[in-house]
Short mmCIF file of N, CA and C in Angstrom, two decimals:
data_model
loop_
_atom_site.label_atom_id
_atom_site.label_comp_id
_atom_site.label_asym_id
_atom_site.label_seq_id
_atom_site.Cartn_x
_atom_site.Cartn_y
_atom_site.Cartn_z
N MET A 1 0.72 -0.91 -0.10
CA MET A 1 0.05 0.16 0.15
C MET A 1 0.79 1.08 0.25
N GLU A 2 0.62 2.16 -0.98
CA GLU A 2 1.40 3.19 -1.12
C GLU A 2 0.91 4.15 -0.26
N LYS A 3 1.90 4.79 0.64
CA LYS A 3 1.52 5.98 1.53
C LYS A 3 1.75 7.47 0.59
N LYS A 4 0.57 8.23 1.20
CA LYS A 4 0.11 9.35 0.29
C LYS A 4 0.65 10.61 1.29
N SER A 5 1.29 11.76 0.69
CA SER A 5 1.78 12.90 1.53
C SER A 5 0.36 13.48 2.29
N LEU A 6 0.52 14.55 2.63
CA LEU A 6 -0.76 15.52 3.45
C LEU A 6 -1.16 16.21 2.09
N HIS A 7 0.06 16.74 1.11
CA HIS A 7 -0.56 17.51 0.38
C HIS A 7 -1.47 16.68 -0.96
N GLU A 8 -0.77 15.54 -1.23
CA GLU A 8 -1.62 14.33 -2.05
C GLU A 8 -2.97 14.41 -1.82
N ILE A 9 -3.13 13.95 -0.05
CA ILE A 9 -4.60 13.99 0.17
C ILE A 9 -5.40 14.95 0.22
N LEU A 10 -4.59 15.82 0.40
CA LEU A 10 -5.31 17.40 0.49
C LEU A 10 -6.19 17.85 -0.97
N ARG A 11 -5.41 17.91 -2.15
CA ARG A 11 -5.54 17.76 -3.25
C ARG A 11 -6.42 16.87 -3.98
N GLU A 12 -6.79 15.60 -3.48
CA GLU A 12 -7.75 14.36 -3.73
C GLU A 12 -8.74 14.90 -3.21
N GLN A 13 -9.10 15.19 -1.83
CA GLN A 13 -10.15 15.28 -1.57
C GLN A 13 -10.88 16.98 -2.05
N LEU A 14 -10.14 17.63 -2.38
CA LEU A 14 -10.44 19.05 -3.11
C LEU A 14 -11.19 18.62 -4.34
N VAL A 15 -10.37 17.90 -4.68
CA VAL A 15 -11.48 17.21 -6.02
C VAL A 15 -12.68 16.49 -5.88
N ILE A 16 -12.48 15.66 -5.01
CA ILE A 16 -13.74 15.01 -4.67
C ILE A 16 -14.84 15.90 -4.14
N LYS A 17 -14.73 17.06 -3.56
CA LYS A 17 -15.44 17.78 -2.74
C LYS A 17 -16.20 18.46 -3.68
N GLY A 18 -15.32 19.04 -4.80
CA GLY A 18 -15.65 19.82 -5.87
C GLY A 18 -15.00 21.37 -5.47
N LEU A 19 -14.38 21.47 -4.68
CA LEU A 19 -13.61 22.64 -4.20
C LEU A 19 -12.39 23.29 -4.80
N ASP A 20 -12.12 24.26 -4.56
CA ASP A 20 -10.61 24.65 -4.84
C ASP A 20 -10.22 25.65 -3.52
N THR A 21 -8.93 26.11 -3.55
CA THR A 21 -8.39 26.73 -2.32
C THR A 21 -8.89 28.19 -2.24
N GLU A 22 -9.76 28.79 -3.22
CA GLU A 22 -10.21 29.95 -3.06
C GLU A 22 -11.62 29.89 -2.24
N LYS A 23 -12.42 28.62 -2.68
CA LYS A 23 -13.49 28.47 -2.13
C LYS A 23 -13.20 27.66 -0.64
N LEU A 24 -12.33 26.95 -0.64
CA LEU A 24 -12.08 26.64 0.73
C LEU A 24 -11.60 27.55 1.68
N SER A 25 -11.12 28.47 1.26
CA SER A 25 -10.20 29.70 1.95
C SER A 25 -11.62 30.58 2.45
N ARG A 26 -12.62 30.74 1.69
CA ARG A 26 -14.02 31.14 1.99
C ARG A 26 -14.75 30.69 3.15
N LEU A 27 -14.69 29.24 2.99
CA LEU A 27 -15.22 28.42 4.03
C LEU A 27 -14.86 28.16 5.62
N THR A 28 -13.30 28.45 5.50
CA THR A 28 -12.46 28.15 6.36
C THR A 28 -12.10 29.67 7.11
N ASN A 29 -11.97 30.46 6.37
CA ASN A 29 -11.69 31.98 6.99
C ASN A 29 -9.88 31.73 6.84
N ILE A 30 -9.60 30.61 6.30
CA ILE A 30 -8.01 30.49 6.00
C ILE A 30 -7.41 31.29 4.83
N PRO A 31 -6.15 32.19 5.30
CA PRO A 31 -6.02 32.81 3.84
C PRO A 31 -5.45 31.77 2.86
N GLU A 32 -5.75 32.12 1.81
CA GLU A 32 -5.86 31.04 0.10
C GLU A 32 -4.28 30.65 0.14
N ARG A 33 -3.19 31.93 0.39
CA ARG A 33 -2.04 31.39 0.37
C ARG A 33 -1.25 30.90 1.12
N TYR A 34 -2.09 30.51 2.45
CA TYR A 34 -1.39 29.41 3.16
C TYR A 34 -2.50 28.09 2.91
N LEU A 35 -3.38 28.12 2.51
CA LEU A 35 -3.88 26.94 1.78
C LEU A 35 -3.25 25.98 0.65
N ALA A 36 -2.69 27.27 -0.19
CA ALA A 36 -2.50 26.79 -1.66
C ALA A 36 -0.71 25.94 -1.23
N GLY A 37 0.06 26.92 -0.34
CA GLY A 37 1.12 25.86 0.36
C GLY A 37 0.89 24.92 0.84
N LEU A 38 -0.45 24.40 1.58
CA LEU A 38 -0.32 23.38 2.19
C LEU A 38 -1.08 22.14 1.05
N VAL A 39 -1.48 22.67 0.27
CA VAL A 39 -2.39 21.76 -1.32
C VAL A 39 -0.88 21.36 -2.01
N ASN A 40 0.03 22.43 -2.41
CA ASN A 40 0.75 22.16 -3.14
C ASN A 40 2.18 21.87 -2.27
N GLY A 41 2.21 21.20 -1.04
CA GLY A 41 3.34 20.88 -0.35
C GLY A 41 4.56 21.84 -0.48
N ASP A 42 4.47 23.13 -0.50
CA ASP A 42 5.37 23.92 -0.45
C ASP A 42 5.64 24.38 0.85
N PRO A 43 6.34 24.14 1.90
CA PRO A 43 6.84 24.60 3.06
C PRO A 43 7.30 25.99 2.77
N ASP A 44 7.87 26.39 2.06
CA ASP A 44 7.75 27.80 2.17
C ASP A 44 6.80 28.99 2.41
N LYS A 45 5.59 28.38 1.94
CA LYS A 45 4.43 29.35 1.86
C LYS A 45 3.45 28.68 3.04
N PHE A 46 3.77 27.79 4.00
CA PHE A 46 3.33 27.10 5.32
C PHE A 46 2.81 28.69 6.09
N PRO A 47 1.97 28.20 6.78
CA PRO A 47 1.72 29.49 7.74
C PRO A 47 2.81 29.21 8.69
N PRO A 48 2.90 30.04 9.92
CA PRO A 48 4.05 29.89 10.92
C PRO A 48 2.76 28.82 11.84
N ALA A 49 4.24 27.98 12.13
CA ALA A 49 3.70 26.58 12.87
C ALA A 49 2.65 26.70 13.92
N ALA A 50 2.37 27.62 14.63
CA ALA A 50 1.51 27.93 15.45
C ALA A 50 0.11 27.55 14.81
N TYR A 51 0.11 28.30 13.31
CA TYR A 51 -1.36 27.90 13.09
C TYR A 51 -1.67 26.99 12.20
N VAL A 52 -0.60 25.91 12.51
CA VAL A 52 -1.20 24.56 11.25
C VAL A 52 -1.67 24.02 11.86
N ARG A 53 -1.65 23.19 12.93
CA ARG A 53 -2.69 22.42 13.67
C ARG A 53 -4.17 23.03 13.58
N GLY A 54 -4.42 24.18 14.00
CA GLY A 54 -5.93 24.65 13.78
C GLY A 54 -6.23 24.70 12.42
N TYR A 55 -5.40 25.18 11.56
CA TYR A 55 -5.94 25.21 9.99
C TYR A 55 -5.97 23.90 9.45
N LEU A 56 -5.49 22.89 10.01
CA LEU A 56 -5.50 21.41 9.40
C LEU A 56 -6.84 20.85 10.02
N LEU A 57 -7.09 21.12 11.30
CA LEU A 57 -8.27 20.94 12.08
C LEU A 57 -9.53 21.53 11.17
N LYS A 58 -9.38 22.74 10.77
CA LYS A 58 -10.88 23.22 10.10
C LYS A 58 -10.94 22.71 8.73
N ILE A 59 -9.48 22.45 7.87
CA ILE A 59 -9.32 21.80 6.36
C ILE A 59 -10.55 20.44 6.89
N GLY A 60 -9.84 19.74 7.93
CA GLY A 60 -10.52 18.58 7.95
C GLY A 60 -12.02 18.50 8.33
N HIS A 61 -12.50 19.40 8.75
CA HIS A 61 -13.75 19.26 9.33
C HIS A 61 -14.80 19.49 7.66
N TYR A 62 -14.18 20.37 6.88
CA TYR A 62 -14.91 20.54 5.52
C TYR A 62 -14.65 19.47 4.55
N LEU A 63 -13.85 18.70 4.84
CA LEU A 63 -13.24 17.81 3.90
C LEU A 63 -13.35 16.08 4.16
N ASP A 64 -13.69 16.41 5.29
CA ASP A 64 -14.15 14.97 6.33
C ASP A 64 -13.15 14.24 6.27
#
């Protein structure tokens, strides 16, 4: 079984739910630039570490 990275899982779930980072940003009130960094696996664009856990919890709520 192949393990998927977080950004691969996020990307798949966005497709399944018919969302993009812009719409997810509106739903979660997370800045789109941070969502794009998480979805694209670009650590240079991640939010400060103190915010990551809370953001992932919000994202998980909307993506199940």
